PDB file of C-alpha atoms in Angstrom:
ATOM      1  CA  MET A1221     135.844  95.514  38.047  1.00 76.00           C
ATOM      2  CA  LEU A1222     133.875  92.583  36.962  1.00 80.00           C
ATOM      3  CA  ILE A1223     136.230  90.190  38.510  1.00 85.00           C
ATOM      4  CA  LEU A1224     135.941  92.132  41.868  1.00 80.00           C
ATOM      5  CA  PHE A1225     132.221  91.865  41.581  1.00 82.00           C
ATOM      6  CA  ILE A1226     132.267  88.050  40.977  1.00 86.00           C
ATOM      7  CA  VAL A1227     134.563  87.667  44.002  1.00 83.00           C
ATOM      8  CA  VAL A1228     132.230  89.655  46.225  1.00 83.00           C
ATOM      9  CA  VAL A1229     129.229  87.544  45.089  1.00 82.00           C
ATOM     10  CA  PHE A1230     131.003  84.263  45.828  1.00 81.00           C
ATOM     11  CA  ALA A1231     132.178  85.689  49.148  1.00 82.00           C
ATOM     12  CA  VAL A1232     128.556  86.613  50.004  1.00 81.00           C
ATOM     13  CA  ILE A1233     127.268  83.127  48.958  1.00 84.00           C
ATOM     14  CA  ALA A1234     130.039  81.405  50.995  1.00 81.00           C
ATOM     15  CA  VAL A1235     129.177  83.359  54.030  1.00 78.00           C
ATOM     16  CA  ALA A1236     125.589  82.814  53.714  1.00 76.00           C
ATOM     17  CA  ARG A1237     126.169  78.969  53.363  1.00 76.00           C
ATOM     18  CA  GLN A1238     128.328  78.927  56.422  1.00 73.00           C
ATOM     19  CA  GLN A1239     125.836  80.945  58.393  1.00 69.00           C
ATOM     20  CA  LYS A1240     123.006  78.462  57.437  1.00 64.00           C
ATOM     21  CA  GLN A1241     125.211  75.583  58.578  1.00 63.00           C
ATOM     22  CA  THR A1242     126.064  76.999  61.938  1.00 61.00           C
ATOM     23  CA  GLU A1243     122.453  78.122  62.555  1.00 56.00           C
ATOM     24  CA  ALA A1244     120.793  74.819  61.678  1.00 51.00           C
ATOM     25  CA  PRO A1245     122.013  72.911  64.910  1.00 54.00           C
ATOM     26  CA  THR A1246     121.010  75.850  67.064  1.00 49.00           C
ATOM     27  CA  SER A1247     117.686  76.471  65.520  1.00 47.00           C
ATOM     28  CA  ALA A1248     116.625  72.931  65.765  1.00 51.00           C
ATOM     29  CA  SER A1249     115.371  72.221  69.288  1.00 56.00           C
ATOM     30  CA  ALA A1250     115.845  68.869  70.970  1.00 57.00           C
ATOM     31  CA  PRO A1251     113.560  66.228  69.776  1.00 62.00           C
ATOM     32  CA  VAL A1252     110.251  66.247  71.565  1.00 64.00           C
ATOM     33  CA  LEU A1253     109.467  62.940  73.267  1.00 62.00           C
ATOM     34  CA  PRO A1254     105.807  62.008  73.274  1.00 67.00           C
ATOM     35  CA  VAL A1255     104.240  62.400  76.590  1.00 63.00           C
ATOM     36  CA  LYS A1256     103.008  59.019  77.819  1.00 65.00           C
ATOM     37  CA  GLU A1257      99.417  59.120  78.950  1.00 64.00           C
ATOM     38  CA  GLU A1258      99.424  57.099  82.182  1.00 68.00           C
ATOM     39  CA  LYS A1259      96.604  54.730  82.368  1.00 72.00           C
ATOM     40  CA  PRO A1260      94.886  55.078  85.667  1.00 74.00           C
ATOM     41  CA  LYS A1261      95.681  52.084  87.959  1.00 87.00           C
ATOM     42  CA  ILE A1262      92.777  49.668  88.297  1.00 88.00           C
ATOM     43  CA  GLU A1263      92.245  48.571  91.967  1.00 90.00           C
ATOM     44  CA  LYS A1264      89.760  46.227  93.645  1.00 93.00           C
ATOM     45  CA  PHE A1265      87.435  46.544  96.603  1.00 93.00           C
ATOM     46  CA  LEU A1266      85.526  43.655  98.117  1.00 94.00           C
ATOM     47  CA  GLY A1267      82.435  44.211 100.196  1.00 95.00           C
ATOM     48  CA  ALA A1268      78.628  44.244 100.462  1.00 95.00           C
ATOM     49  CA  ILE A1269      76.375  46.883  98.879  1.00 95.00           C
ATOM     50  CA  GLU A1270      75.094  49.319 101.457  1.00 95.00           C
ATOM     51  CA  ASN A1271      73.050  51.529  99.085  1.00 94.00           C
ATOM     52  CA  VAL A1272      72.480  52.112  95.331  1.00 94.00           C
ATOM     53  CA  ASN A1273      71.385  55.550  94.217  1.00 92.00           C
ATOM     54  CA  GLU A1274      70.261  55.545  90.592  1.00 90.00           C
ATOM     55  CA  MET A1275      69.657  59.258  90.577  1.00 91.00           C
ATOM     56  CA  THR A1276      73.276  60.198  91.413  1.00 91.00           C
ATOM     57  CA  GLY A1277      74.719  56.987  89.769  1.00 91.00           C
ATOM     58  CA  THR A1278      76.583  56.028  92.984  1.00 93.00           C
ATOM     59  CA  ILE A1279      77.062  52.699  94.808  1.00 95.00           C
ATOM     60  CA  ASP A1280      78.043  52.556  98.495  1.00 95.00           C
ATOM     61  CA  VAL A1281      80.015  49.512  99.401  1.00 95.00           C
ATOM     62  CA  LYS A1282      81.104  48.450 102.904  1.00 95.00           C
ATOM     63  CA  GLY A1283      84.131  46.148 103.240  1.00 93.00           C
ATOM     64  CA  LYS A1284      87.265  45.540 105.038  1.00 88.00           C
ATOM     65  CA  VAL A1285      90.614  47.066 104.272  1.00 83.00           C
ATOM     66  CA  LYS A1286      93.581  45.872 106.373  1.00 85.00           C
ATOM     67  CA  LYS A1287      91.265  44.576 109.149  1.00 85.00           C
ATOM     68  CA  GLU A1288      89.407  48.037 109.273  1.00 90.00           C
ATOM     69  CA  GLU A1289      85.721  48.492 108.199  1.00 92.00           C
ATOM     70  CA  LYS A1290      85.530  50.960 105.462  1.00 92.00           C
ATOM     71  CA  ARG A1291      82.585  52.438 103.366  1.00 93.00           C
ATOM     72  CA  VAL A1292      83.442  53.643  99.727  1.00 93.00           C
ATOM     73  CA  THR A1293      81.086  55.464  97.445  1.00 94.00           C
ATOM     74  CA  PHE A1294      81.836  54.570  93.897  1.00 94.00           C
ATOM     75  CA  LEU A1295      80.720  56.798  90.981  1.00 94.00           C
ATOM     76  CA  THR A1296      79.318  55.066  87.849  1.00 92.00           C
ATOM     77  CA  ASP A1297      79.300  55.829  84.309  1.00 87.00           C
ATOM     78  CA  ASP A1298      77.811  54.386  81.015  1.00 85.00           C
ATOM     79  CA  ASN A1299      81.000  52.366  80.373  1.00 88.00           C
ATOM     80  CA  MET A1300      80.814  50.504  83.693  1.00 91.00           C
ATOM     81  CA  ARG A1301      79.983  46.797  83.467  1.00 93.00           C
ATOM     82  CA  ILE A1302      77.937  44.798  86.037  1.00 93.00           C
ATOM     83  CA  THR A1303      77.959  41.119  85.850  1.00 93.00           C
ATOM     84  CA  ARG A1304      76.745  38.176  87.888  1.00 92.00           C
ATOM     85  CA  ALA A1305      77.861  34.671  86.846  1.00 89.00           C
ATOM     86  CA  GLY A1306      78.943  36.051  83.434  1.00 88.00           C
ATOM     87  CA  ASN A1307      75.480  37.649  82.773  1.00 91.00           C
ATOM     88  CA  GLU A1308      75.057  41.450  82.374  1.00 93.00           C
ATOM     89  CA  MET A1309      73.060  43.329  84.918  1.00 91.00           C
ATOM     90  CA  SER A1310      71.781  46.788  85.322  1.00 90.00           C
ATOM     91  CA  LEU A1311      72.385  49.275  88.129  1.00 90.00           C
ATOM     92  CA  ALA A1312      68.770  48.858  89.118  1.00 90.00           C
ATOM     93  CA  GLU A1313      69.318  45.222  89.837  1.00 92.00           C
ATOM     94  CA  LEU A1314      71.916  45.785  92.538  1.00 93.00           C
ATOM     95  CA  LYS A1315      70.426  45.408  95.999  1.00 93.00           C
ATOM     96  CA  LYS A1316      71.598  46.070  99.605  1.00 94.00           C
ATOM     97  CA  GLY A1317      73.577  43.098 101.024  1.00 93.00           C
ATOM     98  CA  MET A1318      74.871  41.750  97.705  1.00 94.00           C
ATOM     99  CA  ALA A1319      78.461  40.664  97.847  1.00 95.00           C
ATOM    100  CA  VAL A1320      80.451  42.441  95.183  1.00 95.00           C
ATOM    101  CA  SER A1321      83.968  42.899  93.792  1.00 94.00           C
ATOM    102  CA  VAL A1322      84.359  46.514  92.466  1.00 94.00           C
ATOM    103  CA  GLU A1323      87.151  47.217  90.054  1.00 94.00           C
ATOM    104  CA  TYR A1324      87.782  51.013  90.212  1.00 94.00           C
ATOM    105  CA  LYS A1325      90.059  53.824  89.231  1.00 92.00           C
ATOM    106  CA  LYS A1326      90.840  57.060  91.058  1.00 89.00           C
ATOM    107  CA  ASP A1327      90.208  60.305  89.244  1.00 84.00           C
ATOM    108  CA  GLY A1328      91.476  63.042  91.429  1.00 87.00           C
ATOM    109  CA  ASP A1329      89.451  62.594  94.664  1.00 88.00           C
ATOM    110  CA  LYS A1330      86.720  60.684  93.021  1.00 90.00           C
ATOM    111  CA  VAL A1331      86.582  56.886  92.892  1.00 92.00           C
ATOM    112  CA  VAL A1332      84.959  55.645  89.605  1.00 92.00           C
ATOM    113  CA  ALA A1333      83.736  52.090  89.306  1.00 94.00           C
ATOM    114  CA  VAL A1334      84.948  50.361  86.058  1.00 93.00           C
ATOM    115  CA  ALA A1335      83.319  46.972  86.721  1.00 94.00           C
ATOM    116  CA  VAL A1336      81.140  45.419  89.341  1.00 94.00           C
ATOM    117  CA  LYS A1337      81.092  41.696  89.793  1.00 94.00           C
ATOM    118  CA  VAL A1338      78.351  40.288  92.010  1.00 94.00           C
ATOM    119  CA  SER A1339      79.187  37.158  93.750  1.00 89.00           C
ATOM    120  CA  ALA A1340      76.759  34.218  93.798  1.00 73.00           C
ATOM    121  CA  PRO A1341      74.978  33.864  97.237  1.00 66.00           C
ATOM    122  CA  LYS A1342      76.813  31.472  99.381  1.00 61.00           C
ATOM    123  CA  ALA A1343      75.251  28.150  99.807  1.00 57.00           C
ATOM    124  CA  GLY A1344      73.770  27.568 103.274  1.00 56.00           C
ATOM    125  CA  PRO A1345      74.509  24.453 105.297  1.00 59.00           C
ATOM    126  CA  LYS A1346      73.522  21.296 103.622  1.00 61.00           C
ATOM    127  CA  LYS A1347      70.441  19.599 104.984  1.00 60.00           C
ATOM    128  CA  GLU A1348      70.941  16.066 105.914  1.00 60.00           C
ATOM    129  CA  GLN A1349      69.025  13.651 103.880  1.00 58.00           C
ATOM    130  CA  PRO A1350      67.437  10.808 105.823  1.00 58.00           C
ATOM    131  CA  ASN A1351      68.930   7.507 105.050  1.00 58.00           C
ATOM    132  CA  THR A1352      65.996   5.666 103.677  1.00 55.00           C
ATOM    133  CA  TYR A1353      67.866   2.394 103.321  1.00 55.00           C
ATOM    134  CA  GLU A1354      68.099   1.987 107.169  1.00 56.00           C
ATOM    135  CA  ASP A1355      64.373   2.110 107.734  1.00 57.00           C
ATOM    136  CA  GLN A1356      63.564  -0.360 105.012  1.00 59.00           C
ATOM    137  CA  PRO A1357      63.120  -4.007 105.890  1.00 61.00           C
ATOM    138  CA  VAL A1358      65.486  -6.285 104.247  1.00 61.00           C
ATOM    139  CA  SER A1359      63.989  -8.810 101.884  1.00 62.00           C
ATOM    140  CA  ARG A1360      65.505 -12.160 101.302  1.00 58.00           C
TER     141      ARG A1360
END
């Protein structure tokens, strides 16, 4: 009877081990791949400032897209950088008519400005300097 008991115990242990081995692959699910967070695509818009609203934190810029006039309202946040010739500026310093390049990202149906670069004003036509040498008498 003792021998029969030992055989049954070994049989139960063998069945339990085999059951664990067959369950292991089915219980383990497929490896979970990390979900890549897509960085929002940064785009550019060139134009001139139409309006700056510090209360709502928006900038309206008018420019051309594929030969068509377009006005875009950009939302701003605390992370947005405004620069002119490499120097930092504040939202309050932006004025109507300034030429700007706005780097922005789309957040659903919103357009959020990431960086605003103010262009230096274009130089006007050069004034002709009078030739002072022609009017001077020649000394010998």
